[in-house]
Short mmCIF file of C-alpha atoms in Angstrom, two decimals:
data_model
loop_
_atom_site.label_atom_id
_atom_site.label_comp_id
_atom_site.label_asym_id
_atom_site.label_seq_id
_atom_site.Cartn_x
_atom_site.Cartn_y
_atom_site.Cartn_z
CA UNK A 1 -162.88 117.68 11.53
CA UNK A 2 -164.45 120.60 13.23
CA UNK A 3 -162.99 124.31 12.21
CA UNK A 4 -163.80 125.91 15.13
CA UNK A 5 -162.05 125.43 18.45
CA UNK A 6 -161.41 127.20 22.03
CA UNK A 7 -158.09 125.11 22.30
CA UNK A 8 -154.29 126.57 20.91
CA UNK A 9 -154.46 125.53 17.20
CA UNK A 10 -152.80 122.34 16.53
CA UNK A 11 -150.05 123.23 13.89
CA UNK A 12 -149.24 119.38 13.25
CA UNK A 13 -152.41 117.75 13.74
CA UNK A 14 -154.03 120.16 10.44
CA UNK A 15 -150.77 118.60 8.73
CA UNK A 16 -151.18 115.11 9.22
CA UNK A 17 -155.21 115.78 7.74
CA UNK A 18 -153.71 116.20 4.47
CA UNK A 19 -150.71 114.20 4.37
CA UNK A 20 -150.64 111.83 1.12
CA UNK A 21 -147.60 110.98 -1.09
CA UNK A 22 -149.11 111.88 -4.14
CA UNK A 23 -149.34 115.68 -2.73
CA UNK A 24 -145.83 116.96 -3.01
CA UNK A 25 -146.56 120.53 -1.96
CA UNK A 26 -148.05 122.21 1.14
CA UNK A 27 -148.90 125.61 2.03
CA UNK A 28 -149.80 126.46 5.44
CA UNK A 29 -151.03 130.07 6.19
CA UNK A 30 -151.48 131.33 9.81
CA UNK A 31 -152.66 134.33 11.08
CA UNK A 32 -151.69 135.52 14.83
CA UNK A 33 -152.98 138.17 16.82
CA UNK A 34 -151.00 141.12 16.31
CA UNK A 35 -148.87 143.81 18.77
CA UNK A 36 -146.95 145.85 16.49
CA UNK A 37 -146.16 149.57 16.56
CA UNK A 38 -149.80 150.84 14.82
CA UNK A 39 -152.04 148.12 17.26
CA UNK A 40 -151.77 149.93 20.27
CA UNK A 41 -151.24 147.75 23.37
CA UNK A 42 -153.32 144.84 22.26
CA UNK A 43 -153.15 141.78 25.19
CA UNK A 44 -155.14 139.29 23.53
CA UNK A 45 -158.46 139.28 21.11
CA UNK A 46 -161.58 137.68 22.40
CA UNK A 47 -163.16 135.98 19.42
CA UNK A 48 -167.05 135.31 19.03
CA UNK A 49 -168.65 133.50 16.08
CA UNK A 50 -171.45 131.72 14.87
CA UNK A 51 -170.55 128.16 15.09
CA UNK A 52 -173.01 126.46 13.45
CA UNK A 53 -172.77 128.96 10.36
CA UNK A 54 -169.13 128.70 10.02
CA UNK A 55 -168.52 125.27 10.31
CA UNK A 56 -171.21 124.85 7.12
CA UNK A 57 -169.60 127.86 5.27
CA UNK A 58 -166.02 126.76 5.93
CA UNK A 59 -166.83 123.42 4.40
CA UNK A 60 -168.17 125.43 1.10
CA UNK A 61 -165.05 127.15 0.68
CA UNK A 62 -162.99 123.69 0.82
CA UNK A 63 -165.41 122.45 -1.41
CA UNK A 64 -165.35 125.36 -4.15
CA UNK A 65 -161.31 124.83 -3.83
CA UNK A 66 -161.78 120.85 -4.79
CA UNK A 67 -163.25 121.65 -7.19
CA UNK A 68 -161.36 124.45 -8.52
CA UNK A 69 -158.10 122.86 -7.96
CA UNK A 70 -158.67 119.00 -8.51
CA UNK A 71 -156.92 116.84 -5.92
CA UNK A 72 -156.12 119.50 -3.41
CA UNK A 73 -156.74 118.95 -0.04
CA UNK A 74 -157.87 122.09 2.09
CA UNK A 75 -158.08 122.39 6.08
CA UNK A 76 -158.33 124.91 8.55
CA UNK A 77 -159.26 125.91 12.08
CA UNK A 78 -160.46 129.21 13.96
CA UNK A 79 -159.87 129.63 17.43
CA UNK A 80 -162.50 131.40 19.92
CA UNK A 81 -162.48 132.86 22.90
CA UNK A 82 -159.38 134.69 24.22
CA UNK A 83 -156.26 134.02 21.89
CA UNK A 84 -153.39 136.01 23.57
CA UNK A 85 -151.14 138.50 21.38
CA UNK A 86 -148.72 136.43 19.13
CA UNK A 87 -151.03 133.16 18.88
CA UNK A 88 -152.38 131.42 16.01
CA UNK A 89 -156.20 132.76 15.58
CA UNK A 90 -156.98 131.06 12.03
CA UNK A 91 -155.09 128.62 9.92
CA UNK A 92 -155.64 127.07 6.35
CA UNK A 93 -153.65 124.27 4.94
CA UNK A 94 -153.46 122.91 1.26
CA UNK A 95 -151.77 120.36 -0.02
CA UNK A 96 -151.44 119.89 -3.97
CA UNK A 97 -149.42 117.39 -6.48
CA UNK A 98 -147.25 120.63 -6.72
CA UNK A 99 -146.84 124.01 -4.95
CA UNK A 100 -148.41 126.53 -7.69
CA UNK A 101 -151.96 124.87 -6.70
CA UNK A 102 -151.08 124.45 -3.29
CA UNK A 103 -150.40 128.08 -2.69
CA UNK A 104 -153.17 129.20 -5.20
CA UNK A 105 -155.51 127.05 -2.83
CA UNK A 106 -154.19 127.89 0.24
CA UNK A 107 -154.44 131.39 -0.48
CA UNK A 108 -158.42 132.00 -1.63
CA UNK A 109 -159.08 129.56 1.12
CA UNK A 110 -157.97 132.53 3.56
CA UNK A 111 -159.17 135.29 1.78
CA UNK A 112 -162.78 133.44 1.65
CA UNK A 113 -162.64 132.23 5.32
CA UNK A 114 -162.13 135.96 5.89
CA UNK A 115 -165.07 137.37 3.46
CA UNK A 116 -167.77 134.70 4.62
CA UNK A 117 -167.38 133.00 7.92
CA UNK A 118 -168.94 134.57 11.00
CA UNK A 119 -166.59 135.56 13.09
CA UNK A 120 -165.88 138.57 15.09
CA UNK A 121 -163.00 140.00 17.30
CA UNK A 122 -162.80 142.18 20.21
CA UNK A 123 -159.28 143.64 20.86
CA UNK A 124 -158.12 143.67 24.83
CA UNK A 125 -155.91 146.43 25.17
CA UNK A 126 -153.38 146.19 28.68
CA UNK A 127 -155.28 148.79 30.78
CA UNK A 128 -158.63 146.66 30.37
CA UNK A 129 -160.16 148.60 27.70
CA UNK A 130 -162.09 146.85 25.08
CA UNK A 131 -162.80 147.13 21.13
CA UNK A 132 -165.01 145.68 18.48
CA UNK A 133 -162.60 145.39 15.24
CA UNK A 134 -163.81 145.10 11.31
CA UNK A 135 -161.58 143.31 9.14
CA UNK A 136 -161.51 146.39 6.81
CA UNK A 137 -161.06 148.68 9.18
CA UNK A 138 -158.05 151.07 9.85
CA UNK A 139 -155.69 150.09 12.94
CA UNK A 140 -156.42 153.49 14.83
CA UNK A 141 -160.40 153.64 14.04
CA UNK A 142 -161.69 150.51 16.05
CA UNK A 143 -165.25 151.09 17.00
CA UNK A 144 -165.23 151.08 20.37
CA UNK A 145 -167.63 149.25 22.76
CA UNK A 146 -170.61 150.74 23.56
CA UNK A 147 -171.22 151.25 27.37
CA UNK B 1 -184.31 122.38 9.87
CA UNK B 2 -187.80 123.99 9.16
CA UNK B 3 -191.39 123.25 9.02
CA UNK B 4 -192.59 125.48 6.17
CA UNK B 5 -195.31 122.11 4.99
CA UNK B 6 -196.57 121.30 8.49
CA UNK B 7 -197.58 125.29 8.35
CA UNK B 8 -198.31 125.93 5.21
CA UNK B 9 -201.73 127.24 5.99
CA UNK B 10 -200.81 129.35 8.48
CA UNK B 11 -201.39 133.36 8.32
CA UNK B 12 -198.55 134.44 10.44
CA UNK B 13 -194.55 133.38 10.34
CA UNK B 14 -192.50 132.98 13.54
CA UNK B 15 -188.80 132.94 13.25
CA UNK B 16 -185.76 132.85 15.42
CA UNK B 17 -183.64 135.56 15.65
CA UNK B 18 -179.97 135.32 16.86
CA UNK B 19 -177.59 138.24 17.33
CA UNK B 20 -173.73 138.01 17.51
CA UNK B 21 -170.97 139.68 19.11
CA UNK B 22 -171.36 143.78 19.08
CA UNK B 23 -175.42 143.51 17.64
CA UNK B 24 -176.04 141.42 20.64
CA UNK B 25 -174.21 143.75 23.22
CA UNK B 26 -176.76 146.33 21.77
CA UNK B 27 -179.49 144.48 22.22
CA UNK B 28 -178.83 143.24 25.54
CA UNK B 29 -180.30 139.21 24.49
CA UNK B 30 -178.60 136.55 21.73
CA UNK B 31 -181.77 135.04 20.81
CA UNK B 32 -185.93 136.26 20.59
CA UNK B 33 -188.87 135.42 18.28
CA UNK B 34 -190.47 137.34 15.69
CA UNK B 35 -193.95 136.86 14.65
CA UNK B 36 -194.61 138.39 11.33
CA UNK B 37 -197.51 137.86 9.03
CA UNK B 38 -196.79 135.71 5.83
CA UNK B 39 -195.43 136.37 3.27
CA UNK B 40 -192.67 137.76 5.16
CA UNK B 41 -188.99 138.81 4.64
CA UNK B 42 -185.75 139.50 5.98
CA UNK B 43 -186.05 143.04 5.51
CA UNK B 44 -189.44 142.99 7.86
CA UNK B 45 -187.89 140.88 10.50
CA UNK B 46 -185.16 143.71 11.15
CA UNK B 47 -187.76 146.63 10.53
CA UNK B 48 -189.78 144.79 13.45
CA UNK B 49 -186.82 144.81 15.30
CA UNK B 50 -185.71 147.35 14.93
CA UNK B 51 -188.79 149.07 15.80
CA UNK B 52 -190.01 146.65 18.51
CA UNK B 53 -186.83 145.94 20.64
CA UNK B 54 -185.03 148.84 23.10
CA UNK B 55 -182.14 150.22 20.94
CA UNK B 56 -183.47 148.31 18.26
CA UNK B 57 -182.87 151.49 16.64
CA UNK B 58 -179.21 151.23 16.51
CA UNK B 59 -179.31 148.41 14.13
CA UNK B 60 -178.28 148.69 10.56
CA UNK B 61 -181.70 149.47 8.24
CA UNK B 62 -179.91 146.68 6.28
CA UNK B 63 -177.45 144.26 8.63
CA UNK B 64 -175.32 141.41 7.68
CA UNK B 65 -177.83 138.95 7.92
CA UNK B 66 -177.94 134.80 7.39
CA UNK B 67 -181.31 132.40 7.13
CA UNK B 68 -180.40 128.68 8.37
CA UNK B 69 -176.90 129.40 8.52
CA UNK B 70 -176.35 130.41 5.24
CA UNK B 71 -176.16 134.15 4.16
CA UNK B 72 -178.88 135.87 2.39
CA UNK B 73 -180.48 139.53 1.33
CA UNK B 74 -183.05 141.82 2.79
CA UNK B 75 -185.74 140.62 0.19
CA UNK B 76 -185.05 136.50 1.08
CA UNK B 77 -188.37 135.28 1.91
CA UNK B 78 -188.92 133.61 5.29
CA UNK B 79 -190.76 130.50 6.49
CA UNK B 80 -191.95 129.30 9.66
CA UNK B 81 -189.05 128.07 12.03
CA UNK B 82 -186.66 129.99 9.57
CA UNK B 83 -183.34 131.04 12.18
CA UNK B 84 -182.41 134.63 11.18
CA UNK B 85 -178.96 135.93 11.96
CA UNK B 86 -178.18 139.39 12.32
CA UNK B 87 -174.19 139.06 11.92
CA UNK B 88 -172.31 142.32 12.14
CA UNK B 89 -169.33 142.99 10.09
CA UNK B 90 -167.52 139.77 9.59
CA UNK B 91 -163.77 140.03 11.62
CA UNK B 92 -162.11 136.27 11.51
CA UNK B 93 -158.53 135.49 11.18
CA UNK C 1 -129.48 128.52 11.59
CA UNK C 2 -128.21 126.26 9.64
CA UNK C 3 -130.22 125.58 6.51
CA UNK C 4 -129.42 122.39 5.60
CA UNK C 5 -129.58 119.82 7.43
CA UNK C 6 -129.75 115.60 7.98
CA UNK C 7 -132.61 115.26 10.17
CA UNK C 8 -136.74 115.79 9.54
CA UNK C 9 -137.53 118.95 9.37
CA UNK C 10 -139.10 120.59 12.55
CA UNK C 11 -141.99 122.35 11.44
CA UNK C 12 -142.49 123.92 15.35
CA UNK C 13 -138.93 124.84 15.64
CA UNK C 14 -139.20 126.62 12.11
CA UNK C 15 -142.16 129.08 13.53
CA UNK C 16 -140.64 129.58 16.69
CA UNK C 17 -137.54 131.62 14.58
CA UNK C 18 -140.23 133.79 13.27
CA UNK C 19 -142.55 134.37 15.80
CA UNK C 20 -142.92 138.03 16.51
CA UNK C 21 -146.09 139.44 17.87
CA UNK C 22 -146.13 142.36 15.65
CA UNK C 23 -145.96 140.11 12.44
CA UNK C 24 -149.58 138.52 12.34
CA UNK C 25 -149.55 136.63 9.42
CA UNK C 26 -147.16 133.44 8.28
CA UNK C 27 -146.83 131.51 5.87
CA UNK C 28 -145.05 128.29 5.21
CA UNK C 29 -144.58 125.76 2.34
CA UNK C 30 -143.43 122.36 2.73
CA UNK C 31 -142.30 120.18 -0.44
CA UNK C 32 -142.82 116.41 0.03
CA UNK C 33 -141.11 113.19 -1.52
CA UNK C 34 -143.89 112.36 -4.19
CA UNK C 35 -145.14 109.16 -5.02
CA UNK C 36 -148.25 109.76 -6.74
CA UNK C 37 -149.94 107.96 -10.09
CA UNK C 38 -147.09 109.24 -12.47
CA UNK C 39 -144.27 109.41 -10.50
CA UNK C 40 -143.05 105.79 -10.34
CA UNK C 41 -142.90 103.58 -7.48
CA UNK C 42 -140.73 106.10 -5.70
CA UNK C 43 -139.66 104.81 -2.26
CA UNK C 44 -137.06 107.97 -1.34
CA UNK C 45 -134.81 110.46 -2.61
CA UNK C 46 -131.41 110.67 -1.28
CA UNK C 47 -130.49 114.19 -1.40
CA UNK C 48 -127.69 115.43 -2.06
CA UNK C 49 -125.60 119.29 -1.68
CA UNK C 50 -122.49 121.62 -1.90
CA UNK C 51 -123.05 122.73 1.55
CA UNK C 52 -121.26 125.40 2.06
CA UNK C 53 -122.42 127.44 -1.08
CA UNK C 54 -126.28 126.10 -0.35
CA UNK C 55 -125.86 128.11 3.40
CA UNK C 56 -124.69 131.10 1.33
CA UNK C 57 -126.50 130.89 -1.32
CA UNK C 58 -129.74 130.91 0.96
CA UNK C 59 -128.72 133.92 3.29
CA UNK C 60 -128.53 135.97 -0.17
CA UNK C 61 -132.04 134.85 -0.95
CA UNK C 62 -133.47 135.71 2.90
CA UNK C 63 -131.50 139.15 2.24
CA UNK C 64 -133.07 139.66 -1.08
CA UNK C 65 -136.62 138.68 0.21
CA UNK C 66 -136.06 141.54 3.21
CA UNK C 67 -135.29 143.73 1.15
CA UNK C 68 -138.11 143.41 -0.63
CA UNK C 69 -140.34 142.91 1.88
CA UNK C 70 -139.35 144.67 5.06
CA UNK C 71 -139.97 143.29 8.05
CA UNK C 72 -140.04 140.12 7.05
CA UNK C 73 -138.39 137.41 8.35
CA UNK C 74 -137.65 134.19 6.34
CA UNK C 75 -136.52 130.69 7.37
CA UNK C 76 -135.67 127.78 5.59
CA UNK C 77 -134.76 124.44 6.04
CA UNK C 78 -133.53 121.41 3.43
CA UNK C 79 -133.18 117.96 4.67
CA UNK C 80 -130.29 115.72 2.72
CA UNK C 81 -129.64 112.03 2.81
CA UNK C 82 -132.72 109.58 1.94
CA UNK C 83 -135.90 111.51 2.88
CA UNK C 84 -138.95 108.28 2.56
CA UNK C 85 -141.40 109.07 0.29
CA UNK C 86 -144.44 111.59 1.96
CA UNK C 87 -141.58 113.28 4.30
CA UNK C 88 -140.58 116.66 3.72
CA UNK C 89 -137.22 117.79 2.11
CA UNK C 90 -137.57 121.17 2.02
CA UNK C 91 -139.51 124.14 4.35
CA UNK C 92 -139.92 127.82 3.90
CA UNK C 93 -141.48 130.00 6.25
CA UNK C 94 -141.61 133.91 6.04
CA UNK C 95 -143.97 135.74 8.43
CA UNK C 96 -144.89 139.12 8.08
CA UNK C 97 -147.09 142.04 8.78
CA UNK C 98 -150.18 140.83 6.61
CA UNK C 99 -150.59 138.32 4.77
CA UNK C 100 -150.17 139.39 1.45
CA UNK C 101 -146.78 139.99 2.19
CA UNK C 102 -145.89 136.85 4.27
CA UNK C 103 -147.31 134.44 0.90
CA UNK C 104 -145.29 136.86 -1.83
CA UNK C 105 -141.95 136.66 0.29
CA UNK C 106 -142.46 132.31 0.78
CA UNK C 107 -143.14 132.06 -2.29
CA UNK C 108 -140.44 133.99 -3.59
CA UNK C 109 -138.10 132.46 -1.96
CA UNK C 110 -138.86 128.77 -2.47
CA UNK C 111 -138.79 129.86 -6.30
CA UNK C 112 -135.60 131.09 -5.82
CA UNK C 113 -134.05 128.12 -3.82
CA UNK C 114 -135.24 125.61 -6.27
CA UNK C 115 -133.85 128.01 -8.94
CA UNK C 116 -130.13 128.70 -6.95
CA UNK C 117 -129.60 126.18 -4.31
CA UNK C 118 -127.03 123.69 -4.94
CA UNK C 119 -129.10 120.59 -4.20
CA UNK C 120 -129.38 117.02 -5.82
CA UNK C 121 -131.93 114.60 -5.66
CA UNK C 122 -131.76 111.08 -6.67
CA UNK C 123 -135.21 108.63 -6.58
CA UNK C 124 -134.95 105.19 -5.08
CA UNK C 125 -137.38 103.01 -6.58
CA UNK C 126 -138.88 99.98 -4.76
CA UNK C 127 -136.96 97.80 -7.13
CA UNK C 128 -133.85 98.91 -5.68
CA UNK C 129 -132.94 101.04 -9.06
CA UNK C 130 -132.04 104.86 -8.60
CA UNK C 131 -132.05 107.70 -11.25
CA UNK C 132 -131.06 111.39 -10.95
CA UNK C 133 -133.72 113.53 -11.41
CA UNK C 134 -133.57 117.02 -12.27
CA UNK C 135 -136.22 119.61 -11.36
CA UNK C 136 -137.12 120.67 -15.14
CA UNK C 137 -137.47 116.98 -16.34
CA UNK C 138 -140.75 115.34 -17.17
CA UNK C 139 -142.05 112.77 -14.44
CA UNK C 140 -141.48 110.01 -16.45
CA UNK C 141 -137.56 111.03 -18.49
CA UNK C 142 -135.55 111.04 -15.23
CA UNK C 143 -132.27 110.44 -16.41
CA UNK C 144 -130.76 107.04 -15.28
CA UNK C 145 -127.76 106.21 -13.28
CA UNK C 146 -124.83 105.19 -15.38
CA UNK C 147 -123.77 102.12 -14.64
CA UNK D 1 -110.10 132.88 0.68
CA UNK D 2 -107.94 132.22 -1.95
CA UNK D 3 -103.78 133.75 -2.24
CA UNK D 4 -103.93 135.95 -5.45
CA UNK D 5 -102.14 138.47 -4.13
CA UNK D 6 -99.37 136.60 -2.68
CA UNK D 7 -98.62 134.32 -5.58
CA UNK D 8 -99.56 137.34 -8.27
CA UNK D 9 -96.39 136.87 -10.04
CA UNK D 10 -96.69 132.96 -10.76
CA UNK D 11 -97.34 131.83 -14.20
CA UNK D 12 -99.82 129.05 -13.08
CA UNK D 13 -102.99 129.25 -11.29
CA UNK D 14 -103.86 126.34 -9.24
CA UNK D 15 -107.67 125.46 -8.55
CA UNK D 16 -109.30 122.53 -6.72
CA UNK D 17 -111.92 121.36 -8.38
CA UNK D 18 -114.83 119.64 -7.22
CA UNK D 19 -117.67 117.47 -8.65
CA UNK D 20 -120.89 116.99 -7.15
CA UNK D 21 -123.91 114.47 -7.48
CA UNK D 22 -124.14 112.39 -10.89
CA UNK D 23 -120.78 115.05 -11.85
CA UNK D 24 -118.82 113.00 -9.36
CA UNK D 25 -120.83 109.32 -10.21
CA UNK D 26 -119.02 109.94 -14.07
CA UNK D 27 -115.67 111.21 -13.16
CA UNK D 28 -115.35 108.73 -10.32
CA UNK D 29 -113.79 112.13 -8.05
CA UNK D 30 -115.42 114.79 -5.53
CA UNK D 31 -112.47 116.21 -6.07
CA UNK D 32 -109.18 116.61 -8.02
CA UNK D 33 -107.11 120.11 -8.75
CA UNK D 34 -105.80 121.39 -12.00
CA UNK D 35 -102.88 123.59 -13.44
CA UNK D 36 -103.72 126.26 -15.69
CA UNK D 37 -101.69 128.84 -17.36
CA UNK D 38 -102.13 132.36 -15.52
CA UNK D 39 -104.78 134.11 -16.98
CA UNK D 40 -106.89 131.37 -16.81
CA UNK D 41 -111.13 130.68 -16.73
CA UNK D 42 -113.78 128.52 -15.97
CA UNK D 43 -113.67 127.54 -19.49
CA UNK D 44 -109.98 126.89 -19.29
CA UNK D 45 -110.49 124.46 -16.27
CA UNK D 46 -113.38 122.59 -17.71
CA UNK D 47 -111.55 122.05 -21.45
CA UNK D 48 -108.54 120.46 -18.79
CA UNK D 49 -110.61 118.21 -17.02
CA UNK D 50 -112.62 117.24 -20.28
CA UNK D 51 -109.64 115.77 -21.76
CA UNK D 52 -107.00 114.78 -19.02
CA UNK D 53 -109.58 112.95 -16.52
CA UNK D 54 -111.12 109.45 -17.42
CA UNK D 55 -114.87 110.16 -18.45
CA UNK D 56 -114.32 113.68 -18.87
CA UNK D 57 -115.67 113.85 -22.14
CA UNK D 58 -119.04 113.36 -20.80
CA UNK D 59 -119.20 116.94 -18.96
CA UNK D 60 -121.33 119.26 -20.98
CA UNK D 61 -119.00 121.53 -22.36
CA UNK D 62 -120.24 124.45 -20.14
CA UNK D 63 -121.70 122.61 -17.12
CA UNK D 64 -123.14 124.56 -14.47
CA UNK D 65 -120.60 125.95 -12.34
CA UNK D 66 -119.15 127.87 -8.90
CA UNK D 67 -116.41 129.81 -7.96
CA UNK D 68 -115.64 129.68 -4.34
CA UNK D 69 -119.56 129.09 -3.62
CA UNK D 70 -120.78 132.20 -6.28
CA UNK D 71 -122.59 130.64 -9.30
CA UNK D 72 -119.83 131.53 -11.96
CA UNK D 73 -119.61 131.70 -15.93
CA UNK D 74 -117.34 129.96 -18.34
CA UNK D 75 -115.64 133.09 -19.25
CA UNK D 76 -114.98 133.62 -14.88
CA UNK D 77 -111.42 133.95 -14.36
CA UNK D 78 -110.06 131.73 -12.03
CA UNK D 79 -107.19 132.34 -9.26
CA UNK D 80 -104.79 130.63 -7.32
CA UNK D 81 -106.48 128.87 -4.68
CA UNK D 82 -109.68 128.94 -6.15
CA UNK D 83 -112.48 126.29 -5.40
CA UNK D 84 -114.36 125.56 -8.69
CA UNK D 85 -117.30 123.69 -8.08
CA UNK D 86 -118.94 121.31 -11.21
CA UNK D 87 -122.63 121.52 -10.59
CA UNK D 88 -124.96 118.93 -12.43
CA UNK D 89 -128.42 120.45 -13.21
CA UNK D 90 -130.28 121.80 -8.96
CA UNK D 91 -132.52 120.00 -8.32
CA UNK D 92 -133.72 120.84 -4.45
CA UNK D 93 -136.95 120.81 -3.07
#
């Protein structure tokens, strides 16, 4: 199953990839693009990334978690290309014999799709403007664009 | 992916170089060639660039870089065919 | 919303309750009928509650969890009556700012339903037997049905 | 919910009681209502339906417990009109 897509991510279809009886507990984690009060008037992020690179790297991570969590089963998917504000971007799915694990895994699985996978964002603000954003940058301090 | 063997002999290395999102707005192209001569490394791939490419200069001395898709260091060696990445800050999710 | 409830659980209609553009990361959990190697030919459990005081009992936890986490929003559902084995029973879903806050306030609060909710479960085994089973009792000690 | 206030100068209390899960499998009842001397408790209630109702004798002697949906003690006091609910060990999720 391929991580990346261009299409709305598909909330029940990353489900039914690890559905099993034996796995009693599922976390789900998904990340949307955000409007609040310290985003500024973000309309949608554009997201770029290097497909061949993550897809490769993504399947690492899932590995690492097998093996660091026997029996779990890990998913995910990124979205590219415009996602508007509000919409699922990236989502990660584990499901465990029990919920400890399957949170556990769930979690590094984000934090790692986050550290290593190449993907990048550029924030749409509503009068047109445009914005490169790091991860680990401050809300107010995105670099902008050159020209 | 590579053919480091069927070159072995060869004096110079040519690799593919890919840039992403905000490097490739500054370089105004997503993919060139490098020819550097062998033994070469990531570090001299992004010094040529850097050097040989208009507003090369704006590059990081040391970017975010991957070799075949998988991430690597300034001093990774490269090989013939090798793709370099130049990935800016990573910004998923 | 009502938190408990007869039919599956709607994993869509879950999210939708949260869904706020300015909270950009949620998280869910869903706990499963098990039937894995140690867990005994488990066909369904037929659940079981003191409705009125699981509804109750469940807004304290939400308020507890927004309190401790504001801006969070947390939703719940628990499905009684026979659940088949592999179907959810139970759904959390908090979304929040980030994401470190939208995993510590779901997993907070399915601790604390498991912990407070008045909720029974009883397995039904291929073989047509049933046993209570309580939540701190070794897979293979659930206590049988008197006859 | 309950009448305390109008019925403050009765000398009984009376509570419904009501069993739940394998509770309700034992006693046979979801749900019965006993007569207690005023002041009475949870405790008071549960010692009454341990010995007046068939099976009773195989509640724990402090069984899990509500009062009008709040997760009570034995030493609660109880009220006219009070619900007091027998809860057998949660098990959700």
């Amino acid at each position: 199953m391929q991580y990346v897509t261009r299409r709305p991510i598909d909330v029940h279809a990353l489900l039914s990839q690890v559905a099993d009886p034996a796995l009693g507990g599922t976390a789900m984690f998904l990340g949307s693009v955000r409007r609040g009060e310290d985003d500024g008037p973000v309309d949608a992020i554009d997201y770029s990334a290097y497909q061949d690179m993550v897809e490769t790297e993504f399947a690492k991570i899932v590995e690492e978690a097998a093996a660091q969590w026997p029996g779990v089963r890990v998913v995910g998917a990124h979205r590219i290309g415009l996602v508007p504000a509000g919409e699922p971007s990236i989502a990660v799915v584990a499901a465990a014999p029990h919920r400890a694990e399957a949170f556990a895994a769930c979690r590094h699985t984000i934090e790692e799709a986050k550290k290593r996978l190449p993907v990048w964002k550029k924030e749409i603000f509503t009068d047109g403007t445009e914005a490169w954003r790091n991860n680990d940058q401050p809300e107010r301090d995105a670099e902008p664009t050159p020209s | 992916m590579h053919f480091r063997e069927a070159l072995s002999s060869s004096t110079t290395v040519t690799v593919t170089v890919r840039a992403f999102a905000r490097y490739a707005e500054i370089l105004g192209l997503e993919t060139t060639t490098v020819e550097l001569a062998d033994p070469a490394t990531v570090g001299d791939a992004v010094k040529r660039l850097r050097e040989s490419i208009p507003n090369g200069h704006l590059l990081p001395d040391r970017p975010l870089v991957a070799v075949n898709s998988e991430h690597a260091l300034a001093e990774a060696p490269l090989h013939d065919g090798d793709e370099l990445a130049l990935l800016p800050p990573l910004a998923g999710g």
